[in-house]
Short mmCIF file of C-alpha atoms and ligand atoms in Angstrom, two decimals:
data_model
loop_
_atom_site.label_atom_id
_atom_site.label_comp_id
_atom_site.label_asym_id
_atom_site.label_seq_id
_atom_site.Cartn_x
_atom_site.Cartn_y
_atom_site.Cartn_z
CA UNK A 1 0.00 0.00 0.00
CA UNK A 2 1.33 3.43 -0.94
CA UNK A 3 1.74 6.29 1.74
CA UNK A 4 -1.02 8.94 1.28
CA UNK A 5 0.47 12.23 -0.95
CA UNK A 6 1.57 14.80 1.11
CA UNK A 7 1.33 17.68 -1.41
CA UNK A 8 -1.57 19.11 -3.71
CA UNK A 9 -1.12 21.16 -6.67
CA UNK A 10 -3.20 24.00 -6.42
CA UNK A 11 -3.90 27.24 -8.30
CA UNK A 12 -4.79 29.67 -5.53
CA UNK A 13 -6.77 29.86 -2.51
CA UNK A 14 -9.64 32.16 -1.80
CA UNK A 15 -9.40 33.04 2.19
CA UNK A 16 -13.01 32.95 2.53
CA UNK A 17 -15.90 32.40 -0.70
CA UNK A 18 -19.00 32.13 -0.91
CA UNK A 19 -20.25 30.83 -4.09
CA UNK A 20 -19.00 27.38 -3.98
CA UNK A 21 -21.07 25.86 -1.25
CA UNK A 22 -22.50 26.67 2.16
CA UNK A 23 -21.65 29.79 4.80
CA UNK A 24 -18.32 31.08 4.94
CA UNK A 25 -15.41 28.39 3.28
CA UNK A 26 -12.24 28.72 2.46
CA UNK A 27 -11.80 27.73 -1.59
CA UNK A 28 -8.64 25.66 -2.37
CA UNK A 29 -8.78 25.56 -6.45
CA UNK A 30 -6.82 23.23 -7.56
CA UNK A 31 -4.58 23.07 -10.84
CA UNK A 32 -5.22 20.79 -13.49
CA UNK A 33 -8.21 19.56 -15.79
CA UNK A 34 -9.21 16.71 -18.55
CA UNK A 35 -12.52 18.81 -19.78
CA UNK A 36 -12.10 21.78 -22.39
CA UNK A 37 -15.44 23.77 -21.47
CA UNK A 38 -16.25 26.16 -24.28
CA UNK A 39 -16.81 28.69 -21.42
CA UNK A 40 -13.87 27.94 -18.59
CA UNK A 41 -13.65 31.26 -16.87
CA UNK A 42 -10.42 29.57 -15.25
CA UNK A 43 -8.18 28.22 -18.60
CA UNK A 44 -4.91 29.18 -16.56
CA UNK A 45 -6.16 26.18 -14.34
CA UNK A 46 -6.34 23.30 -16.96
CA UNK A 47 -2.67 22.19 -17.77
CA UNK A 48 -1.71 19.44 -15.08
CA UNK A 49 1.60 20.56 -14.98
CA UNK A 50 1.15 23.88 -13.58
CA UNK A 51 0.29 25.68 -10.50
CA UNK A 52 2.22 24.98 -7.38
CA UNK A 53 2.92 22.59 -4.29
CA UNK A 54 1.47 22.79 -1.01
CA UNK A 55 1.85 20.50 1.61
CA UNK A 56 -1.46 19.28 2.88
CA UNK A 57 -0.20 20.15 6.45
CA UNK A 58 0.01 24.05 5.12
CA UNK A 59 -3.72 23.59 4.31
CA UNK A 60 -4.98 21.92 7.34
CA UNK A 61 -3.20 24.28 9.40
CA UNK A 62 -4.74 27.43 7.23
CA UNK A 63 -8.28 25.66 7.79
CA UNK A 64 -7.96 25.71 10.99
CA UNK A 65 -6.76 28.78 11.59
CA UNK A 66 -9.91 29.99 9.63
CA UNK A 67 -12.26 27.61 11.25
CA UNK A 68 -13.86 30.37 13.83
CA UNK A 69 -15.12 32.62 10.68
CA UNK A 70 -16.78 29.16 8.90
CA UNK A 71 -19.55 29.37 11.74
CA UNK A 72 -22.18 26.32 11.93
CA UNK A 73 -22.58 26.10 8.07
CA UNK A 74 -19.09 27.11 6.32
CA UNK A 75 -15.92 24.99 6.07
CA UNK A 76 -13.30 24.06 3.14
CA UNK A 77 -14.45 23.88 -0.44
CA UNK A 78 -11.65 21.84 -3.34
CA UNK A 79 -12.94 23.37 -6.44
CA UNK A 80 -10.10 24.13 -9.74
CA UNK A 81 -9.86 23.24 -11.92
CA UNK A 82 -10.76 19.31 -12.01
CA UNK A 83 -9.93 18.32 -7.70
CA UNK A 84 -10.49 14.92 -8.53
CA UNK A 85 -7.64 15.10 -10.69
CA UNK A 86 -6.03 14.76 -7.02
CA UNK A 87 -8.25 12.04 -5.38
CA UNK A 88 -5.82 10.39 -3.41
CA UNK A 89 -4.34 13.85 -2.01
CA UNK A 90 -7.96 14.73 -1.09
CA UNK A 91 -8.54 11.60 0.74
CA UNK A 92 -6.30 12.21 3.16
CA UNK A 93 -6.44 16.41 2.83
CA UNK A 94 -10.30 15.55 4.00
CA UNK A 95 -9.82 12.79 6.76
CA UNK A 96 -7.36 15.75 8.50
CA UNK A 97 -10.00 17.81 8.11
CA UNK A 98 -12.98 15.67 9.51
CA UNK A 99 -10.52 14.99 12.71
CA UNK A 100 -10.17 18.21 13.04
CA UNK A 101 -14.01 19.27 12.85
CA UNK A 102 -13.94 20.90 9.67
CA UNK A 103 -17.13 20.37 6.91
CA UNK A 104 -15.56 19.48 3.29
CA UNK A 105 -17.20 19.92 -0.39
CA UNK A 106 -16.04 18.76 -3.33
CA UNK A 107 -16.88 21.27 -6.29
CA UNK A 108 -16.21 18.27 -9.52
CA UNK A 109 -17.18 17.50 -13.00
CA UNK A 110 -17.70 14.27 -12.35
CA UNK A 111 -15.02 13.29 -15.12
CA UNK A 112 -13.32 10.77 -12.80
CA UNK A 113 -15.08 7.77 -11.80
CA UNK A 114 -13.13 5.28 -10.05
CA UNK A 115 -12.17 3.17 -6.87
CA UNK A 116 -10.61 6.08 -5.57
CA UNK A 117 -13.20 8.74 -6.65
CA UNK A 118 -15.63 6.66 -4.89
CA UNK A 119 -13.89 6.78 -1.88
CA UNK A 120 -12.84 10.28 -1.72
CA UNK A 121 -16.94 10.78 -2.34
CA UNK A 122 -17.65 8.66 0.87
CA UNK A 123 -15.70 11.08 2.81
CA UNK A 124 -16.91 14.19 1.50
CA UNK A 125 -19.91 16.34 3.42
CA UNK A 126 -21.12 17.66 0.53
CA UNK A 127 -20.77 17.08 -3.36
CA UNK A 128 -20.99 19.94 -5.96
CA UNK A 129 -21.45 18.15 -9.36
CA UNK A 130 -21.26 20.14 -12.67
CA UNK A 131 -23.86 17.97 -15.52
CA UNK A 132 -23.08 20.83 -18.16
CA UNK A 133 -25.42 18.81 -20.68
CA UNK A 134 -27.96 15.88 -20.94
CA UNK A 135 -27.62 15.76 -24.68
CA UNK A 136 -24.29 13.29 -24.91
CA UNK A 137 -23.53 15.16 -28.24
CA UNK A 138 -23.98 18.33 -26.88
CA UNK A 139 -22.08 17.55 -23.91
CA UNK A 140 -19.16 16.67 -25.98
CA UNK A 141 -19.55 19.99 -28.15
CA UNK A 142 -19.46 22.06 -24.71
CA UNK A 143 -16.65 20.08 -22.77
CA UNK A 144 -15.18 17.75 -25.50
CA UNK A 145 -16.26 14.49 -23.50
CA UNK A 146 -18.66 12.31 -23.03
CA UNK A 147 -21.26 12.70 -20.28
CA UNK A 148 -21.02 9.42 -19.12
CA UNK A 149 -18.90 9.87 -16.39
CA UNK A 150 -21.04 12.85 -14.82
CA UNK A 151 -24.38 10.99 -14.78
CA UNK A 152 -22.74 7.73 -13.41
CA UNK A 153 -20.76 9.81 -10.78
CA UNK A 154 -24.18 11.37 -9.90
CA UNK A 155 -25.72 7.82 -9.76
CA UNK A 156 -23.36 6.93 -7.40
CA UNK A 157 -23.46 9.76 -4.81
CA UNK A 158 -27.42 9.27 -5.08
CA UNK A 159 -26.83 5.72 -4.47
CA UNK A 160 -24.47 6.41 -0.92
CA UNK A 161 -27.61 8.63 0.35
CA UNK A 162 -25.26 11.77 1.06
CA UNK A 163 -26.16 15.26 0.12
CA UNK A 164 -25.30 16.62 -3.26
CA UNK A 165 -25.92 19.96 -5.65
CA UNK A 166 -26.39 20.39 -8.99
CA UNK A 167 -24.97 23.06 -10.86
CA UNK A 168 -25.48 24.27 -14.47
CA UNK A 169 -23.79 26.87 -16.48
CA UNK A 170 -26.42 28.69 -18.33
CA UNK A 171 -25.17 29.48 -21.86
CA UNK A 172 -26.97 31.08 -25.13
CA UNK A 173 -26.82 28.50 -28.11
CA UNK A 174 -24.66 26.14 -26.47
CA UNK A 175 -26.81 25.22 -23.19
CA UNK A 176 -30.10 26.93 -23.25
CA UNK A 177 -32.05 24.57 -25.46
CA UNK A 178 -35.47 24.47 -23.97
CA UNK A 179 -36.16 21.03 -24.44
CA UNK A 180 -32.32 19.65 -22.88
CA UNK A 181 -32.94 21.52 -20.16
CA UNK A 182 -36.31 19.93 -19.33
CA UNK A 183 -34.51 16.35 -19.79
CA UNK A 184 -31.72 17.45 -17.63
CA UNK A 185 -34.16 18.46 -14.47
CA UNK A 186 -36.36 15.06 -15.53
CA UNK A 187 -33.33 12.94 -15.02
CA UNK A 188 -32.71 14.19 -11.69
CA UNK A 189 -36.12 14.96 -10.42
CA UNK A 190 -36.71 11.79 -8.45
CA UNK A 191 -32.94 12.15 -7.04
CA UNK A 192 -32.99 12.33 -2.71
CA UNK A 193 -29.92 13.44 -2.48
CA UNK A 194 -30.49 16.52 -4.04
CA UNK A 195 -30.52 19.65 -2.13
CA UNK A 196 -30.18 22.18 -4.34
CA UNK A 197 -29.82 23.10 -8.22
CA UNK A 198 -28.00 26.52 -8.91
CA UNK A 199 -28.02 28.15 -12.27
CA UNK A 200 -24.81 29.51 -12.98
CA UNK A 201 -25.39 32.12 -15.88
CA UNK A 202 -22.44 32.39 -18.25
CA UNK A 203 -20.25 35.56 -18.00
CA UNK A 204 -17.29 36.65 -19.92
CA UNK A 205 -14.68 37.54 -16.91
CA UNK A 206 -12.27 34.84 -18.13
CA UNK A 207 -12.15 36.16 -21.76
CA UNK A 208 -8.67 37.85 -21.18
CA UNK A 209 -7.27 35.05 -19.44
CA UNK A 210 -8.00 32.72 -22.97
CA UNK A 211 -6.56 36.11 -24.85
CA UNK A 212 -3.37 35.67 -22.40
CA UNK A 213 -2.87 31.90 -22.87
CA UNK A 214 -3.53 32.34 -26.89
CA UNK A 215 -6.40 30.02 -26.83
CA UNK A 216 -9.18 30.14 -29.56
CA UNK A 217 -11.94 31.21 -27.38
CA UNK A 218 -14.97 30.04 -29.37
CA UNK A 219 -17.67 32.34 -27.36
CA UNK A 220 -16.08 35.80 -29.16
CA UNK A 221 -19.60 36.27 -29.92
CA UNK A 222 -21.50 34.75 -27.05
CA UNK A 223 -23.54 37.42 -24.60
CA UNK A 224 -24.86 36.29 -21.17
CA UNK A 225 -28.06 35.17 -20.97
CA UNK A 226 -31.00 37.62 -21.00
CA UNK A 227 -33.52 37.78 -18.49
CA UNK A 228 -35.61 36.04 -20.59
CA UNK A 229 -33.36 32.90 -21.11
CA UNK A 230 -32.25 32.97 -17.31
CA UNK A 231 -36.33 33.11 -16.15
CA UNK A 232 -37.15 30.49 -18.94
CA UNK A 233 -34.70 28.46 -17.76
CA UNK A 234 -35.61 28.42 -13.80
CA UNK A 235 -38.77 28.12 -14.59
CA UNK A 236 -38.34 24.72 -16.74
CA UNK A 237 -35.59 23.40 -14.24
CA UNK A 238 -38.45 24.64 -10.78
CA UNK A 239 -41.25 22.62 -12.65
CA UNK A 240 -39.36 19.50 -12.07
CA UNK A 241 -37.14 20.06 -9.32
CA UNK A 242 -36.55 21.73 -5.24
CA UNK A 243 -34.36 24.56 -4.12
CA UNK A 244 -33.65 25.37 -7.30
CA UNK A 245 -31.73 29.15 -7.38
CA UNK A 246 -30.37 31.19 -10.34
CA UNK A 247 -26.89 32.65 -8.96
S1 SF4 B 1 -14.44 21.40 -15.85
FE1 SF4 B 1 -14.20 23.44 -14.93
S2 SF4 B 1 -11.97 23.81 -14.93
FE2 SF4 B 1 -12.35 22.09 -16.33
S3 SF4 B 1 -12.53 23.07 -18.35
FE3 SF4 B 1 -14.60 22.88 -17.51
S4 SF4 B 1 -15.02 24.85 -16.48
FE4 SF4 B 1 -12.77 24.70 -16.81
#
């Protein structure tokens, strides 16, 4: 048996979010991702090579330096990047953290789906799973892989009985399609794990970064979504499902 990693390569830290789960959290994003969203507001997080080390002591000790401001709700949220990119690190980043009191989320794309995944899921509080697409087709178009992975990891956190959210990135022409969106929410409607299903409507803050890294970014031409295609949408995703909030 190998010893647990004692580093993660991360991107950054944020001292203490609040868009990537619940209450106060400090946000680890880590470096490194298989998926090539259309719309990654992060591209400076994707190549597996970059980034830097930190031991997972260094994190454990920032968490609980922090752990007074996370209150009853808040605690440490891996987002990236892809964190499951780093399952075994996480493992034993989030069995620290458990000992030491401290509520974990896992912000994924459910990409990975494996012995390990599964057990890094069994220790984690709370799951934050991207679907960006029902359609497999589409999905590919908006990620350049197959969907697969995503539903099945979803299947499987529904299966363990621990809490999950949904999240959806809301984009014109590329993830708006009326009648997707109504099979997405149907898939997941009879899911009890589910606590909540944020909209995340696209936004263009990550344009430079794809400028920067001389990437073809293919939404030159893309605008957020109106008022009208955010309200359509939450009102096709609230017919079917709870808690359902546009962010
Ligand atoms: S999964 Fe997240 S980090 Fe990876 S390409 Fe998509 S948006 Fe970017």
């Amino acid at each position: 048996m190998h010893a647990p990693p004692s580093t993660l390569r991360i991107h950054s830290i944020e001292t203490l979010g609040t868009h990537d789960g619940p209450g106060l959290r400090m946000i680890v994003f880590t470096q490194g991702c298989h998926m090539r969203c259309v719309y990654c507001h992060n591209p400076d997080t994707l190549d597996l090579d970059g980034g830097r080390l930190v031991t997972l002591d260094e994190l454990v000790e920032r968490a609980i330096r922090q752990k007074p401001y996370f209150g009853a709700r808040g605690g440490v949220t891996i987002s990236g990047g892809e964190p499951t990119v780093h399952r075994r690190a996480l493992l034993a980043l989030f069995r620290r953290l458990h000992a030491a009191g401290i509520h974990t989320c896992l912000d994924t794309n459910g990409l990975i789906l494996d012995e390990e995944l599964r057990a890094l899921y069994d220790e984690t509080d709370l799951v934050l799973l991207d679907l960006k697409h029902i359609d497999d087709a589409q999905h590919r178009r908006v990620t350049g892989v197959s969907n697969a992975n995503p539903l099945a990891a979803a299947a499987y956190r529904e299966s363990t009985g621990r809490p999950m959210w949904l999240r959806y990135v809301l984009v014109p022409g590329w993830t708006d399609q009326p009648d997707a969106l109504a099979r997405w929410a149907t898939h997941f409607a009879a899911y009890k794990t589910l606590r909540r299903v944020e909209i995340l409507p696209y936004h263009r803050l990550g344009v430079h970064k794809w400028e920067h890294l001389k990437l073809d970014y293919k939404l030159r031409d893309v605008e957020p979504p109106s008022n009208e295609i955010k309200d359509r949408a939450l009102r096709i995703f609230s017919a079917h499902l709870q808690n359902v909030v546009l962010k």
